[in-house]
N, CA and C atoms as an extended XYZ file, in Angstrom:
258
Properties=species:S:1:pos:R:3:atomname:S:1:resname:S:1:resid:I:1 pbc="F F F"
N         0.846       -1.163        0.000 N   MET     1
C         0.000        0.000        0.000 CA  MET     1
C         0.897        1.233        0.000 C   MET     1
N         0.605        2.125       -0.925 N   ARG     2
C         1.341        3.392       -0.995 CA  ARG     2
C         0.376        4.511       -0.625 C   ARG     2
N         0.567        5.104        0.542 N   LEU     3
C        -0.322        6.167        0.990 CA  LEU     3
C         0.242        7.534        0.641 C   LEU     3
N        -0.651        8.394        0.176 N   GLN     4
C        -0.312        9.791       -0.037 CA  GLN     4
C        -1.046       10.603        1.015 C   GLN     4
N        -0.299       11.294        1.860 N   PHE     5
C        -0.890       12.181        2.852 CA  PHE     5
C        -1.494       13.355        2.114 C   PHE     5
N        -2.775       13.657        2.396 N   ILE     6
C        -3.441       14.777        1.750 CA  ILE     6
C        -3.451       15.994        2.670 C   ILE     6
N        -3.872       15.794        3.902 N   GLY     7
C        -3.881       16.938        4.800 CA  GLY     7
C        -4.556       16.620        6.111 C   GLY     7
N        -4.447       17.583        7.007 N   ILE     8
C        -4.994       17.447        8.347 CA  ILE     8
C        -5.901       18.649        8.594 C   ILE     8
N        -6.912       18.452        9.419 N   ASP     9
C        -7.847       19.514        9.781 CA  ASP     9
C        -7.048       20.763       10.165 C   ASP     9
N        -7.259       21.868        9.475 N   PRO    10
C        -6.457       23.065        9.764 CA  PRO    10
C        -6.707       23.646       11.148 C   PRO    10
N        -7.819       23.282       11.767 N   ASP    11
C        -8.125       23.793       13.105 CA  ASP    11
C        -7.773       22.790       14.201 C   ASP    11
N        -7.028       21.759       13.841 N   THR    12
C        -6.704       20.724       14.814 CA  THR    12
C        -5.753       21.265       15.870 C   THR    12
N        -5.877       20.683       17.040 N   GLY    13
C        -4.950       21.031       18.113 CA  GLY    13
C        -4.036       19.838       18.352 C   GLY    13
N        -3.592       19.688       19.554 N   LYS    14
C        -2.729       18.554       19.882 CA  LYS    14
C        -3.528       17.270       20.084 C   LYS    14
N        -4.837       17.384       20.374 N   ASN    15
C        -5.702       16.222       20.581 CA  ASN    15
C        -6.778       16.205       19.515 C   ASN    15
N        -6.833       15.122       18.774 N   GLY    16
C        -7.816       15.033       17.699 CA  GLY    16
C        -7.246       15.654       16.445 C   GLY    16
N        -7.326       14.914       15.369 N   SER    17
C        -6.711       15.421       14.148 CA  SER    17
C        -7.323       14.747       12.924 C   SER    17
N        -8.545       15.131       12.544 N   PRO    18
C        -9.104       14.560       11.327 CA  PRO    18
C        -8.116       14.709       10.168 C   PRO    18
N        -7.858       13.620        9.488 N   THR    19
C        -6.803       13.543        8.486 CA  THR    19
C        -7.298       12.768        7.275 C   THR    19
N        -6.780       13.102        6.095 N   ALA    20
C        -7.137       12.394        4.861 CA  ALA    20
C        -5.874       11.896        4.157 C   ALA    20
N        -5.962       10.674        3.630 N   TRP    21
C        -4.924       10.063        2.803 CA  TRP    21
C        -5.589        9.411        1.593 C   TRP    21
N        -4.779        9.091        0.588 N   VAL    22
C        -5.227        8.292       -0.550 CA  VAL    22
C        -4.294        7.105       -0.682 C   VAL    22
N        -4.884        5.915       -0.835 N   ASP    23
C        -4.119        4.712       -1.161 CA  ASP    23
C        -3.907        4.756       -2.666 C   ASP    23
N        -2.689        4.983       -3.097 N   LEU    24
C        -2.404        5.143       -4.520 CA  LEU    24
C        -2.574        3.851       -5.304 C   LEU    24
N        -2.564        2.708       -4.633 N   ASP    25
C        -2.753        1.435       -5.335 CA  ASP    25
C        -4.228        1.137       -5.569 C   ASP    25
N        -5.039        1.274       -4.541 N   SER    26
C        -6.468        0.953       -4.672 CA  SER    26
C        -7.305        2.186       -5.016 C   SER    26
N        -6.742        3.385       -4.831 N   ARG    27
C        -7.407        4.672       -5.019 CA  ARG    27
C        -8.479        4.911       -3.959 C   ARG    27
N        -8.420        4.167       -2.858 N   ASP    28
C        -9.333        4.400       -1.745 CA  ASP    28
C        -8.914        5.663       -1.003 C   ASP    28
N        -9.911        6.367       -0.466 N   ILE    29
C        -9.648        7.519        0.381 CA  ILE    29
C        -9.775        7.055        1.822 C   ILE    29
N        -8.768        7.354        2.621 N   LEU    30
C        -8.739        6.958        4.024 CA  LEU    30
C        -8.933        8.197        4.884 C   LEU    30
N        -9.812        8.082        5.859 N   ILE    31
C       -10.145        9.204        6.715 CA  ILE    31
C        -9.964        8.816        8.177 C   ILE    31
N        -9.272        9.641        8.906 N   GLN    32
C        -9.248        9.545       10.362 CA  GLN    32
C       -10.107       10.703       10.844 C   GLN    32
N       -11.116       10.397       11.626 N   SER    33
C       -11.976       11.469       12.107 CA  SER    33
C       -12.679       11.044       13.377 C   SER    33
N       -13.656       11.820       13.782 N   TYR    34
C       -14.372       11.587       15.021 CA  TYR    34
C       -15.363       10.447       14.871 C   TYR    34
N       -15.434        9.577       15.863 N   THR    35
C       -16.430        8.511       15.886 CA  THR    35
C       -17.783        9.143       16.186 C   THR    35
N       -18.776        8.779       15.391 N   ALA    36
C       -20.115        9.313       15.620 CA  ALA    36
C       -20.670        8.775       16.932 C   ALA    36
N       -21.401        9.615       17.653 N   ASP    37
C       -21.995        9.171       18.909 CA  ASP    37
C       -23.224        8.302       18.626 C   ASP    37
N       -23.747        7.687       19.659 N   GLU    38
C       -24.873        6.748       19.495 CA  GLU    38
C       -26.107        7.421       18.904 C   GLU    38
N       -26.378        8.656       19.295 N   ALA    39
C       -27.544        9.361       18.747 CA  ALA    39
C       -27.396        9.554       17.230 C   ALA    39
N       -26.213        9.905       16.791 N   THR    40
C       -25.959       10.087       15.360 CA  THR    40
C       -26.069        8.759       14.625 C   THR    40
N       -25.494        7.708       15.209 N   ARG    41
C       -25.563        6.384       14.588 CA  ARG    41
C       -27.021        5.939       14.453 C   ARG    41
N       -27.823        6.182       15.478 N   ALA    42
C       -29.236        5.798       15.435 CA  ALA    42
C       -29.964        6.550       14.320 C   ALA    42
N       -29.669        7.825       14.171 N   GLN    43
C       -30.294        8.599       13.102 CA  GLN    43
C       -29.880        8.078       11.729 C   GLN    43
N       -28.626        7.695       11.580 N   CYS    44
C       -28.159        7.136       10.305 CA  CYS    44
C       -28.898        5.837        9.985 C   CYS    44
N       -29.123        5.011       10.982 N   VAL    45
C       -29.838        3.745       10.781 CA  VAL    45
C       -31.274        4.029       10.344 C   VAL    45
N       -31.889        5.042       10.929 N   GLU    46
C       -33.283        5.362       10.604 CA  GLU    46
C       -33.435        6.012        9.235 C   GLU    46
N       -32.424        6.675        8.769 N   HIS    47
C       -32.489        7.381        7.486 CA  HIS    47
C       -31.620        6.670        6.456 C   HIS    47
N       -32.051        5.474        6.092 N   THR    48
C       -31.293        4.670        5.137 CA  THR    48
C       -32.058        4.568        3.821 C   THR    48
N       -31.444        4.049        2.842 N   GLU    49
C       -32.041        3.854        1.516 CA  GLU    49
C       -33.208        2.888        1.617 C   GLU    49
N       -34.365        3.226        1.029 N   PRO    50
C       -35.500        2.281        1.044 CA  PRO    50
C       -35.083        0.928        0.450 C   PRO    50
N       -35.454       -0.124        1.131 N   GLY    51
C       -35.111       -1.472        0.679 CA  GLY    51
C       -33.754       -1.955        1.159 C   GLY    51
N       -32.975       -1.071        1.739 N   HIS    52
C       -31.652       -1.440        2.250 CA  HIS    52
C       -31.818       -1.896        3.691 C   HIS    52
N       -31.103       -2.910        4.077 N   ALA    53
C       -31.182       -3.406        5.452 CA  ALA    53
C       -30.790       -2.306        6.427 C   ALA    53
N       -31.564       -2.178        7.487 N   LYS    54
C       -31.229       -1.188        8.510 CA  LYS    54
C       -30.137       -1.739        9.405 C   LYS    54
N       -29.353       -0.860        9.936 N   GLY    55
C       -28.283       -1.270       10.826 CA  GLY    55
C       -26.929       -0.918       10.237 C   GLY    55
N       -25.944       -0.985       11.069 N   ILE    56
C       -24.564       -0.738       10.661 CA  ILE    56
C       -23.814       -2.040       10.860 C   ILE    56
N       -23.343       -2.661        9.769 N   PRO    57
C       -22.645       -3.940        9.906 CA  PRO    57
C       -21.430       -3.824       10.830 C   PRO    57
N       -21.065       -4.920       11.428 N   ASP    58
C       -19.944       -4.942       12.365 CA  ASP    58
C       -18.634       -4.459       11.738 C   ASP    58
N       -18.494       -4.642       10.437 N   HIS    59
C       -17.242       -4.252        9.787 CA  HIS    59
C       -17.272       -2.801        9.279 C   HIS    59
N       -18.335       -2.056        9.600 N   GLU    60
C       -18.446       -0.657        9.190 CA  GLU    60
C       -18.702        0.222       10.410 C   GLU    60
N       -18.555        1.512       10.234 N   THR    61
C       -18.854        2.469       11.298 CA  THR    61
C       -19.335        3.760       10.666 C   THR    61
N       -19.787        4.662       11.463 N   VAL    62
C       -20.155        6.001       11.025 CA  VAL    62
C       -19.141        6.950       11.636 C   VAL    62
N       -18.550        7.777       10.790 N   ILE    63
C       -17.609        8.776       11.287 CA  ILE    63
C       -18.155       10.154       10.964 C   ILE    63
N       -17.782       11.106       11.763 N   ARG    64
C       -18.200       12.492       11.533 CA  ARG    64
C       -16.991       13.236       10.978 C   ARG    64
N       -17.173       13.829        9.806 N   ILE    65
C       -16.097       14.578        9.156 CA  ILE    65
C       -16.416       16.062        9.276 C   ILE    65
N       -15.554       16.849        9.899 N   PRO    66
C       -15.833       18.270       10.031 CA  PRO    66
C       -15.905       18.944        8.658 C   PRO    66
N       -16.824       19.879        8.521 N   ALA    67
C       -17.008       20.583        7.249 CA  ALA    67
C       -15.709       21.244        6.778 C   ALA    67
N       -14.893       21.666        7.728 N   ARG    68
C       -13.644       22.325        7.325 CA  ARG    68
C       -12.662       21.356        6.657 C   ARG    68
N       -12.969       20.053        6.676 N   LEU    69
C       -12.122       19.067        5.999 CA  LEU    69
C       -12.541       18.875        4.538 C   LEU    69
N       -13.654       19.453        4.125 N   VAL    70
C       -14.153       19.266        2.761 CA  VAL    70
C       -13.109       19.625        1.696 C   VAL    70
N       -12.392       20.740        1.809 N   PRO    71
C       -11.371       21.024        0.792 CA  PRO    71
C       -10.329       19.910        0.680 C   PRO    71
N        -9.964       19.315        1.813 N   LEU    72
C        -8.997       18.216        1.774 CA  LEU    72
C        -9.597       16.986        1.113 C   LEU    72
N       -10.899       16.755        1.311 N   LEU    73
C       -11.544       15.615        0.655 CA  LEU    73
C       -11.597       15.822       -0.852 C   LEU    73
N       -11.827       17.039       -1.277 N   ARG    74
C       -11.780       17.316       -2.726 CA  ARG    74
C       -10.393       17.018       -3.274 C   ARG    74
N        -9.385       17.433       -2.538 N   GLU    75
C        -8.011       17.156       -2.952 CA  GLU    75
C        -7.754       15.647       -2.979 C   GLU    75
N        -8.286       14.929       -1.993 N   ALA    76
C        -8.122       13.475       -1.952 CA  ALA    76
C        -8.804       12.822       -3.158 C   ALA    76
N        -9.987       13.299       -3.516 N   CYS    77
C       -10.679       12.761       -4.694 CA  CYS    77
C        -9.851       12.985       -5.955 C   CYS    77
N        -9.282       14.180       -6.093 N   ASP    78
C        -8.428       14.461       -7.255 CA  ASP    78
C        -7.211       13.548       -7.274 C   ASP    78
N        -6.591       13.339       -6.120 N   ALA    79
C        -5.414       12.457       -6.046 CA  ALA    79
C        -5.794       11.024       -6.393 C   ALA    79
N        -6.969       10.573       -5.962 N   ALA    80
C        -7.419        9.224       -6.278 CA  ALA    80
C        -7.623        9.061       -7.775 C   ALA    80
N        -8.186       10.074       -8.425 N   GLU    81
C        -8.356       10.019       -9.884 CA  GLU    81
C        -7.008       10.027      -10.593 C   GLU    81
N        -6.094       10.844      -10.110 N   ARG    82
C        -4.763       10.893      -10.746 CA  ARG    82
C        -4.049        9.546      -10.605 C   ARG    82
N        -4.239        8.870       -9.483 N   ALA    83
C        -3.593        7.565       -9.264 CA  ALA    83
C        -4.038        6.558      -10.310 C   ALA    83
N        -5.255        6.686      -10.792 N   GLN    84
C        -5.767        5.773      -11.815 CA  GLN    84
C        -4.994        5.917      -13.117 C   GLN    84
N        -4.460        7.090      -13.355 N   LEU    85
C        -3.758        7.365      -14.601 CA  LEU    85
C        -2.324        6.874      -14.593 C   LEU    85
N        -1.835        6.459      -13.441 N   ARG    86
C        -0.430        6.032      -13.350 CA  ARG    86
C        -0.252        4.631      -13.841 C   ARG    86
């Protein structure tokens, strides 16, 4: 796996640091961010695609990405597309 560091939350302090990377081999975007609380997880379960099983599988989670990380996610998407061209 070859990871490209994209960036870190510009408002991060010493504790907590939402971060984005791109796996240049798979073109997956990797996010480190805040774990969603139980109330948020419950709302996500209730607002799912019609016909889709409700619940969050054991191998998945819900994370909260701060809005200020959106520019970094755009950059990560661009890097993932560029990796496809290599």
